[in-house]
Amino acid sequence: MKQFFKKHWMDILALAAVAGLLAWGAYTVYERFSFAKKWTFFSTYFFKDRGYRILLTGMKNTALIAVLGIAIGIVIGTVIAVVRVIPPYKKLTRYAQNACTVYVAFFRGTPIVVQLLVGYYILLPLLGVRLNPVASCVLIFGLNSGAYISEIMRGGINSVDPGQLEAARAVGMPFSVSMLKVVVPQAIKNILPTMGNEFITLIKETAVVGYVGAVDITKAFQDQGANTYEYMIPYLVMAALYIVIVAVIASLVKLMERKLAKNERH
């Protein structure tokens, strides 16, 4: 123990100094911003007045939008990726590829909040489609995710050895069947970790669904701040909740990566 302190005394002093500064900063914030009083407002509304019920609804909607959105995105993205890697020998193929290019350019070139506002307030009413805010968000986030997943999937398809496709064609499989049964499953395996990161991005982007009246995590805490006229604690708790959610998903993605790497070694 003596040797340890002798060897690392500088590190211990540095850590103690940092801990002291953090403690001083926390105490200063606590006193200056009347943290105890603000916490009383927050806890009274959140627990006693059952404000947590809005948060539970927001968490459910956030999960629903993210999970269904990425599911729609995987279907759309896979179709677009397959279309874009097909050799453009026929006119119909070229037209389809041009349409996919425009689709991807639009959804990658505009902010998600713009897509949400245009889709909910303009395009859906023009098409005569009536959806509740959450269902509209699922659809629009799915379309947005499809554009990004198509590029991820296209990279995954290009990473598969071309010999796999050639071997499938050599045994008599049509091009479409070869792609869907031989190439795409291998591509999905290669891009699973990246898909996890896309899911994390989708969860964070759901913070804008309040623009169309949907209740998500962000909207729930905004409503709490509006009801108590105090935003500091709700926003700090909101940030901490997002960090925890993203950390859990990131850990699951890392576990998946390790499992895939282990399977590759075997």
JSON list of N, CA, C and O in Angstrom, two decimals, residues 174-220:
[
{"chain": "A", "resi": 174, "resn": "PRO", "atom": "N", "xyz": [-32.79, -17.33, -59.88]},
{"chain": "A", "resi": 174, "resn": "PRO", "atom": "CA", "xyz": [-32.97, -16.01, -60.48]},
{"chain": "A", "resi": 174, "resn": "PRO", "atom": "C", "xyz": [-32.25, -14.94, -59.65]},
{"chain": "A", "resi": 174, "resn": "PRO", "atom": "O", "xyz": [-31.95, -15.16, -58.47]},
{"chain": "A", "resi": 175, "resn": "PHE", "atom": "N", "xyz": [-32.00, -13.79, -60.29]},
{"chain": "A", "resi": 175, "resn": "PHE", "atom": "CA", "xyz": [-31.26, -12.73, -59.60]},
{"chain": "A", "resi": 175, "resn": "PHE", "atom": "C", "xyz": [-31.95, -12.30, -58.31]},
{"chain": "A", "resi": 175, "resn": "PHE", "atom": "O", "xyz": [-31.31, -12.16, -57.27]},
{"chain": "A", "resi": 176, "resn": "SER", "atom": "N", "xyz": [-33.28, -12.08, -58.38]},
{"chain": "A", "resi": 176, "resn": "SER", "atom": "CA", "xyz": [-34.01, -11.60, -57.21]},
{"chain": "A", "resi": 176, "resn": "SER", "atom": "C", "xyz": [-33.95, -12.60, -56.05]},
{"chain": "A", "resi": 176, "resn": "SER", "atom": "O", "xyz": [-33.75, -12.23, -54.89]},
{"chain": "A", "resi": 177, "resn": "VAL", "atom": "N", "xyz": [-34.09, -13.90, -56.39]},
{"chain": "A", "resi": 177, "resn": "VAL", "atom": "CA", "xyz": [-34.04, -14.94, -55.35]},
{"chain": "A", "resi": 177, "resn": "VAL", "atom": "C", "xyz": [-32.63, -15.04, -54.78]},
{"chain": "A", "resi": 177, "resn": "VAL", "atom": "O", "xyz": [-32.44, -15.20, -53.57]},
{"chain": "A", "resi": 178, "resn": "SER", "atom": "N", "xyz": [-31.63, -14.91, -55.64]},
{"chain": "A", "resi": 178, "resn": "SER", "atom": "CA", "xyz": [-30.25, -14.96, -55.17]},
{"chain": "A", "resi": 178, "resn": "SER", "atom": "C", "xyz": [-29.95, -13.83, -54.19]},
{"chain": "A", "resi": 178, "resn": "SER", "atom": "O", "xyz": [-29.28, -14.03, -53.17]},
{"chain": "A", "resi": 179, "resn": "MET", "atom": "N", "xyz": [-30.46, -12.65, -54.52]},
{"chain": "A", "resi": 179, "resn": "MET", "atom": "CA", "xyz": [-30.24, -11.51, -53.65]},
{"chain": "A", "resi": 179, "resn": "MET", "atom": "C", "xyz": [-30.92, -11.70, -52.30]},
{"chain": "A", "resi": 179, "resn": "MET", "atom": "O", "xyz": [-30.31, -11.50, -51.24]},
{"chain": "A", "resi": 180, "resn": "LEU", "atom": "N", "xyz": [-32.20, -12.09, -52.32]},
{"chain": "A", "resi": 180, "resn": "LEU", "atom": "CA", "xyz": [-32.99, -12.16, -51.09]},
{"chain": "A", "resi": 180, "resn": "LEU", "atom": "C", "xyz": [-32.63, -13.35, -50.21]},
{"chain": "A", "resi": 180, "resn": "LEU", "atom": "O", "xyz": [-32.76, -13.28, -48.99]},
{"chain": "A", "resi": 181, "resn": "LYS", "atom": "N", "xyz": [-32.18, -14.45, -50.82]},
{"chain": "A", "resi": 181, "resn": "LYS", "atom": "CA", "xyz": [-31.92, -15.65, -50.03]},
{"chain": "A", "resi": 181, "resn": "LYS", "atom": "C", "xyz": [-30.44, -15.91, -49.74]},
{"chain": "A", "resi": 181, "resn": "LYS", "atom": "O", "xyz": [-30.12, -16.67, -48.82]},
{"chain": "A", "resi": 182, "resn": "VAL", "atom": "N", "xyz": [-29.57, -15.30, -50.52]},
{"chain": "A", "resi": 182, "resn": "VAL", "atom": "CA", "xyz": [-28.14, -15.56, -50.34]},
{"chain": "A", "resi": 182, "resn": "VAL", "atom": "C", "xyz": [-27.38, -14.31, -49.89]},
{"chain": "A", "resi": 182, "resn": "VAL", "atom": "O", "xyz": [-26.69, -14.31, -48.87]},
{"chain": "A", "resi": 183, "resn": "VAL", "atom": "N", "xyz": [-27.54, -13.22, -50.64]},
{"chain": "A", "resi": 183, "resn": "VAL", "atom": "CA", "xyz": [-26.73, -12.01, -50.38]},
{"chain": "A", "resi": 183, "resn": "VAL", "atom": "C", "xyz": [-27.27, -11.20, -49.21]},
{"chain": "A", "resi": 183, "resn": "VAL", "atom": "O", "xyz": [-26.52, -10.82, -48.29]},
{"chain": "A", "resi": 184, "resn": "VAL", "atom": "N", "xyz": [-28.59, -10.90, -49.22]},
{"chain": "A", "resi": 184, "resn": "VAL", "atom": "CA", "xyz": [-29.17, -10.03, -48.19]},
{"chain": "A", "resi": 184, "resn": "VAL", "atom": "C", "xyz": [-28.98, -10.59, -46.77]},
{"chain": "A", "resi": 184, "resn": "VAL", "atom": "O", "xyz": [-28.61, -9.83, -45.86]},
{"chain": "A", "resi": 185, "resn": "PRO", "atom": "N", "xyz": [-29.22, -11.90, -46.51]},
{"chain": "A", "resi": 185, "resn": "PRO", "atom": "CA", "xyz": [-28.99, -12.40, -45.14]},
{"chain": "A", "resi": 185, "resn": "PRO", "atom": "C", "xyz": [-27.55, -12.19, -44.66]},
{"chain": "A", "resi": 185, "resn": "PRO", "atom": "O", "xyz": [-27.34, -11.85, -43.49]},
{"chain": "A", "resi": 186, "resn": "GLN", "atom": "N", "xyz": [-26.57, -12.36, -45.55]},
{"chain": "A", "resi": 186, "resn": "GLN", "atom": "CA", "xyz": [-25.18, -12.12, -45.16]},
{"chain": "A", "resi": 186, "resn": "GLN", "atom": "C", "xyz": [-24.92, -10.64, -44.93]},
{"chain": "A", "resi": 186, "resn": "GLN", "atom": "O", "xyz": [-24.18, -10.25, -44.02]},
{"chain": "A", "resi": 187, "resn": "ALA", "atom": "N", "xyz": [-25.55, -9.80, -45.75]},
{"chain": "A", "resi": 187, "resn": "ALA", "atom": "CA", "xyz": [-25.39, -8.35, -45.59]},
{"chain": "A", "resi": 187, "resn": "ALA", "atom": "C", "xyz": [-25.96, -7.89, -44.26]},
{"chain": "A", "resi": 187, "resn": "ALA", "atom": "O", "xyz": [-25.36, -7.06, -43.56]},
{"chain": "A", "resi": 188, "resn": "ILE", "atom": "N", "xyz": [-27.12, -8.43, -43.87]},
{"chain": "A", "resi": 188, "resn": "ILE", "atom": "CA", "xyz": [-27.75, -8.05, -42.60]},
{"chain": "A", "resi": 188, "resn": "ILE", "atom": "C", "xyz": [-26.84, -8.42, -41.43]},
{"chain": "A", "resi": 188, "resn": "ILE", "atom": "O", "xyz": [-26.69, -7.65, -40.47]},
{"chain": "A", "resi": 189, "resn": "LYS", "atom": "N", "xyz": [-26.21, -9.57, -41.53]},
{"chain": "A", "resi": 189, "resn": "LYS", "atom": "CA", "xyz": [-25.29, -9.98, -40.47]},
{"chain": "A", "resi": 189, "resn": "LYS", "atom": "C", "xyz": [-24.13, -9.00, -40.34]},
{"chain": "A", "resi": 189, "resn": "LYS", "atom": "O", "xyz": [-23.69, -8.68, -39.24]},
{"chain": "A", "resi": 190, "resn": "ASN", "atom": "N", "xyz": [-23.65, -8.49, -41.48]},
{"chain": "A", "resi": 190, "resn": "ASN", "atom": "CA", "xyz": [-22.52, -7.56, -41.46]},
{"chain": "A", "resi": 190, "resn": "ASN", "atom": "C", "xyz": [-22.89, -6.19, -40.89]},
{"chain": "A", "resi": 190, "resn": "ASN", "atom": "O", "xyz": [-22.04, -5.49, -40.33]},
{"chain": "A", "resi": 191, "resn": "ILE", "atom": "N", "xyz": [-24.16, -5.79, -41.05]},
{"chain": "A", "resi": 191, "resn": "ILE", "atom": "CA", "xyz": [-24.53, -4.43, -40.68]},
{"chain": "A", "resi": 191, "resn": "ILE", "atom": "C", "xyz": [-25.32, -4.35, -39.37]},
{"chain": "A", "resi": 191, "resn": "ILE", "atom": "O", "xyz": [-25.77, -3.26, -38.99]},
{"chain": "A", "resi": 192, "resn": "LEU", "atom": "N", "xyz": [-25.49, -5.46, -38.66]},
{"chain": "A", "resi": 192, "resn": "LEU", "atom": "CA", "xyz": [-26.28, -5.43, -37.43]},
{"chain": "A", "resi": 192, "resn": "LEU", "atom": "C", "xyz": [-25.78, -4.40, -36.42]},
{"chain": "A", "resi": 192, "resn": "LEU", "atom": "O", "xyz": [-26.58, -3.67, -35.83]},
{"chain": "A", "resi": 193, "resn": "PRO", "atom": "N", "xyz": [-24.47, -4.29, -36.15]},
{"chain": "A", "resi": 193, "resn": "PRO", "atom": "CA", "xyz": [-24.01, -3.26, -35.21]},
{"chain": "A", "resi": 193, "resn": "PRO", "atom": "C", "xyz": [-24.37, -1.84, -35.67]},
{"chain": "A", "resi": 193, "resn": "PRO", "atom": "O", "xyz": [-24.77, -1.00, -34.87]},
{"chain": "A", "resi": 194, "resn": "THR", "atom": "N", "xyz": [-24.24, -1.58, -36.97]},
{"chain": "A", "resi": 194, "resn": "THR", "atom": "CA", "xyz": [-24.59, -0.26, -37.50]},
{"chain": "A", "resi": 194, "resn": "THR", "atom": "C", "xyz": [-26.09, 0.00, -37.36]},
{"chain": "A", "resi": 194, "resn": "THR", "atom": "O", "xyz": [-26.51, 1.13, -37.11]},
{"chain": "A", "resi": 195, "resn": "MET", "atom": "N", "xyz": [-26.90, -1.04, -37.51]},
{"chain": "A", "resi": 195, "resn": "MET", "atom": "CA", "xyz": [-28.34, -0.91, -37.33]},
{"chain": "A", "resi": 195, "resn": "MET", "atom": "C", "xyz": [-28.67, -0.54, -35.89]},
{"chain": "A", "resi": 195, "resn": "MET", "atom": "O", "xyz": [-29.62, 0.20, -35.64]},
{"chain": "A", "resi": 196, "resn": "GLY", "atom": "N", "xyz": [-27.89, -1.05, -34.96]},
{"chain": "A", "resi": 196, "resn": "GLY", "atom": "CA", "xyz": [-28.08, -0.67, -33.56]},
{"chain": "A", "resi": 196, "resn": "GLY", "atom": "C", "xyz": [-27.85, 0.81, -33.36]},
{"chain": "A", "resi": 196, "resn": "GLY", "atom": "O", "xyz": [-28.60, 1.48, -32.63]},
{"chain": "A", "resi": 197, "resn": "ASN", "atom": "N", "xyz": [-26.83, 1.36, -34.01]},
{"chain": "A", "resi": 197, "resn": "ASN", "atom": "CA", "xyz": [-26.56, 2.80, -33.92]},
{"chain": "A", "resi": 197, "resn": "ASN", "atom": "C", "xyz": [-27.68, 3.61, -34.57]},
{"chain": "A", "resi": 197, "resn": "ASN", "atom": "O", "xyz": [-28.04, 4.69, -34.09]},
{"chain": "A", "resi": 198, "resn": "GLU", "atom": "N", "xyz": [-28.25, 3.10, -35.66]},
{"chain": "A", "resi": 198, "resn": "GLU", "atom": "CA", "xyz": [-29.38, 3.77, -36.30]},
{"chain": "A", "resi": 198, "resn": "GLU", "atom": "C", "xyz": [-30.60, 3.79, -35.37]},
{"chain": "A", "resi": 198, "resn": "GLU", "atom": "O", "xyz": [-31.33, 4.78, -35.31]},
{"chain": "A", "resi": 199, "resn": "PHE", "atom": "N", "xyz": [-30.78, 2.72, -34.62]},
{"chain": "A", "resi": 199, "resn": "PHE", "atom": "CA", "xyz": [-31.89, 2.66, -33.67]},
{"chain": "A", "resi": 199, "resn": "PHE", "atom": "C", "xyz": [-31.70, 3.69, -32.55]},
{"chain": "A", "resi": 199, "resn": "PHE", "atom": "O", "xyz": [-32.66, 4.36, -32.14]},
{"chain": "A", "resi": 200, "resn": "ILE", "atom": "N", "xyz": [-30.47, 3.84, -32.08]},
{"chain": "A", "resi": 200, "resn": "ILE", "atom": "CA", "xyz": [-30.18, 4.86, -31.06]},
{"chain": "A", "resi": 200, "resn": "ILE", "atom": "C", "xyz": [-30.48, 6.25, -31.61]},
{"chain": "A", "resi": 200, "resn": "ILE", "atom": "O", "xyz": [-31.08, 7.09, -30.93]},
{"chain": "A", "resi": 201, "resn": "THR", "atom": "N", "xyz": [-30.06, 6.51, -32.83]},
{"chain": "A", "resi": 201, "resn": "THR", "atom": "CA", "xyz": [-30.33, 7.81, -33.47]},
{"chain": "A", "resi": 201, "resn": "THR", "atom": "C", "xyz": [-31.83, 8.06, -33.57]},
{"chain": "A", "resi": 201, "resn": "THR", "atom": "O", "xyz": [-32.30, 9.17, -33.33]},
{"chain": "A", "resi": 202, "resn": "LEU", "atom": "N", "xyz": [-32.57, 7.02, -33.93]},
{"chain": "A", "resi": 202, "resn": "LEU", "atom": "CA", "xyz": [-34.02, 7.15, -34.08]},
{"chain": "A", "resi": 202, "resn": "LEU", "atom": "C", "xyz": [-34.67, 7.50, -32.75]},
{"chain": "A", "resi": 202, "resn": "LEU", "atom": "O", "xyz": [-35.58, 8.33, -32.69]},
{"chain": "A", "resi": 203, "resn": "ILE", "atom": "N", "xyz": [-34.22, 6.88, -31.68]},
{"chain": "A", "resi": 203, "resn": "ILE", "atom": "CA", "xyz": [-34.78, 7.18, -30.35]},
{"chain": "A", "resi": 203, "resn": "ILE", "atom": "C", "xyz": [-34.54, 8.64, -29.99]},
{"chain": "A", "resi": 203, "resn": "ILE", "atom": "O", "xyz": [-35.43, 9.34, -29.48]},
{"chain": "A", "resi": 204, "resn": "LYS", "atom": "N", "xyz": [-33.33, 9.12, -30.25]},
{"chain": "A", "resi": 204, "resn": "LYS", "atom": "CA", "xyz": [-33.03, 10.53, -29.92]},
{"chain": "A", "resi": 204, "resn": "LYS", "atom": "C", "xyz": [-33.83, 11.50, -30.79]},
{"chain": "A", "resi": 204, "resn": "LYS", "atom": "O", "xyz": [-34.23, 12.57, -30.33]},
{"chain": "A", "resi": 205, "resn": "GLU", "atom": "N", "xyz": [-34.06, 11.11, -32.03]},
{"chain": "A", "resi": 205, "resn": "GLU", "atom": "CA", "xyz": [-34.80, 11.99, -32.94]},
{"chain": "A", "resi": 205, "resn": "GLU", "atom": "C", "xyz": [-36.29, 12.08, -32.60]},
{"chain": "A", "resi": 205, "resn": "GLU", "atom": "O", "xyz": [-36.97, 13.02, -33.02]},
{"chain": "A", "resi": 206, "resn": "THR", "atom": "N", "xyz": [-36.80, 11.12, -31.83]},
{"chain": "A", "resi": 206, "resn": "THR", "atom": "CA", "xyz": [-38.21, 11.18, -31.45]},
{"chain": "A", "resi": 206, "resn": "THR", "atom": "C", "xyz": [-38.51, 12.37, -30.55]},
{"chain": "A", "resi": 206, "resn": "THR", "atom": "O", "xyz": [-39.68, 12.66, -30.28]},
{"chain": "A", "resi": 207, "resn": "ALA", "atom": "N", "xyz": [-37.48, 13.07, -30.10]},
{"chain": "A", "resi": 207, "resn": "ALA", "atom": "CA", "xyz": [-37.68, 14.25, -29.24]},
{"chain": "A", "resi": 207, "resn": "ALA", "atom": "C", "xyz": [-38.45, 15.36, -29.95]},
{"chain": "A", "resi": 207, "resn": "ALA", "atom": "O", "xyz": [-38.90, 16.31, -29.29]},
{"chain": "A", "resi": 208, "resn": "VAL", "atom": "N", "xyz": [-38.62, 15.28, -31.28]},
{"chain": "A", "resi": 208, "resn": "VAL", "atom": "CA", "xyz": [-39.30, 16.35, -32.02]},
{"chain": "A", "resi": 208, "resn": "VAL", "atom": "C", "xyz": [-40.77, 16.04, -32.29]},
{"chain": "A", "resi": 208, "resn": "VAL", "atom": "O", "xyz": [-41.46, 16.86, -32.89]},
{"chain": "A", "resi": 209, "resn": "VAL", "atom": "N", "xyz": [-41.27, 14.87, -31.86]},
{"chain": "A", "resi": 209, "resn": "VAL", "atom": "CA", "xyz": [-42.64, 14.50, -32.22]},
{"chain": "A", "resi": 209, "resn": "VAL", "atom": "C", "xyz": [-43.68, 15.38, -31.53]},
{"chain": "A", "resi": 209, "resn": "VAL", "atom": "O", "xyz": [-44.85, 15.40, -31.93]},
{"chain": "A", "resi": 210, "resn": "GLY", "atom": "N", "xyz": [-43.27, 16.11, -30.51]},
{"chain": "A", "resi": 210, "resn": "GLY", "atom": "CA", "xyz": [-44.19, 17.04, -29.86]},
{"chain": "A", "resi": 210, "resn": "GLY", "atom": "C", "xyz": [-44.68, 18.14, -30.79]},
{"chain": "A", "resi": 210, "resn": "GLY", "atom": "O", "xyz": [-45.72, 18.75, -30.53]},
{"chain": "A", "resi": 211, "resn": "TYR", "atom": "N", "xyz": [-43.97, 18.38, -31.89]},
{"chain": "A", "resi": 211, "resn": "TYR", "atom": "CA", "xyz": [-44.38, 19.40, -32.86]},
{"chain": "A", "resi": 211, "resn": "TYR", "atom": "C", "xyz": [-45.73, 19.06, -33.51]},
{"chain": "A", "resi": 211, "resn": "TYR", "atom": "O", "xyz": [-46.42, 19.95, -34.00]},
{"chain": "A", "resi": 212, "resn": "VAL", "atom": "N", "xyz": [-46.08, 17.78, -33.53]},
{"chain": "A", "resi": 212, "resn": "VAL", "atom": "CA", "xyz": [-47.35, 17.39, -34.14]},
{"chain": "A", "resi": 212, "resn": "VAL", "atom": "C", "xyz": [-48.34, 16.86, -33.09]},
{"chain": "A", "resi": 212, "resn": "VAL", "atom": "O", "xyz": [-49.32, 16.20, -33.43]},
{"chain": "A", "resi": 213, "resn": "GLY", "atom": "N", "xyz": [-48.05, 17.14, -31.82]},
{"chain": "A", "resi": 213, "resn": "GLY", "atom": "CA", "xyz": [-48.99, 16.78, -30.76]},
{"chain": "A", "resi": 213, "resn": "GLY", "atom": "C", "xyz": [-48.82, 15.41, -30.16]},
{"chain": "A", "resi": 213, "resn": "GLY", "atom": "O", "xyz": [-49.64, 15.01, -29.33]},
{"chain": "A", "resi": 214, "resn": "ALA", "atom": "N", "xyz": [-47.80, 14.67, -30.55]},
{"chain": "A", "resi": 214, "resn": "ALA", "atom": "CA", "xyz": [-47.56, 13.35, -29.95]},
{"chain": "A", "resi": 214, "resn": "ALA", "atom": "C", "xyz": [-46.82, 13.52, -28.63]},
{"chain": "A", "resi": 214, "resn": "ALA", "atom": "O", "xyz": [-45.98, 14.41, -28.48]},
{"chain": "A", "resi": 215, "resn": "VAL", "atom": "N", "xyz": [-47.16, 12.68, -27.68]},
{"chain": "A", "resi": 215, "resn": "VAL", "atom": "CA", "xyz": [-46.50, 12.73, -26.36]},
{"chain": "A", "resi": 215, "resn": "VAL", "atom": "C", "xyz": [-45.36, 11.74, -26.34]},
{"chain": "A", "resi": 215, "resn": "VAL", "atom": "O", "xyz": [-45.56, 10.54, -26.52]},
{"chain": "A", "resi": 216, "resn": "ASP", "atom": "N", "xyz": [-44.14, 12.25, -26.16]},
{"chain": "A", "resi": 216, "resn": "ASP", "atom": "CA", "xyz": [-42.98, 11.39, -26.01]},
{"chain": "A", "resi": 216, "resn": "ASP", "atom": "C", "xyz": [-42.28, 11.78, -24.71]},
{"chain": "A", "resi": 216, "resn": "ASP", "atom": "O", "xyz": [-42.84, 12.51, -23.90]},
{"chain": "A", "resi": 217, "resn": "ILE", "atom": "N", "xyz": [-41.06, 11.29, -24.51]},
{"chain": "A", "resi": 217, "resn": "ILE", "atom": "CA", "xyz": [-40.34, 11.60, -23.27]},
{"chain": "A", "resi": 217, "resn": "ILE", "atom": "C", "xyz": [-40.11, 13.10, -23.13]},
{"chain": "A", "resi": 217, "resn": "ILE", "atom": "O", "xyz": [-40.36, 13.69, -22.08]},
{"chain": "A", "resi": 218, "resn": "THR", "atom": "N", "xyz": [-39.65, 13.74, -24.20]},
{"chain": "A", "resi": 218, "resn": "THR", "atom": "CA", "xyz": [-39.38, 15.18, -24.15]},
{"chain": "A", "resi": 218, "resn": "THR", "atom": "C", "xyz": [-40.66, 15.97, -23.88]},
{"chain": "A", "resi": 218, "resn": "THR", "atom": "O", "xyz": [-40.67, 16.88, -23.03]},
{"chain": "A", "resi": 219, "resn": "LYS", "atom": "N", "xyz": [-41.72, 15.64, -24.57]},
{"chain": "A", "resi": 219, "resn": "LYS", "atom": "CA", "xyz": [-43.00, 16.33, -24.39]},
{"chain": "A", "resi": 219, "resn": "LYS", "atom": "C", "xyz": [-43.52, 16.17, -22.97]},
{"chain": "A", "resi": 219, "resn": "LYS", "atom": "O", "xyz": [-44.09, 17.10, -22.38]},
{"chain": "A", "resi": 220, "resn": "ALA", "atom": "N", "xyz": [-43.33, 14.98, -22.38]},
{"chain": "A", "resi": 220, "resn": "ALA", "atom": "CA", "xyz": [-43.80, 14.72, -21.02]},
{"chain": "A", "resi": 220, "resn": "ALA", "atom": "C", "xyz": [-43.11, 15.66, -20.03]},
{"chain": "A", "resi": 220, "resn": "ALA", "atom": "O", "xyz": [-43.76, 16.24, -19.14]}
]
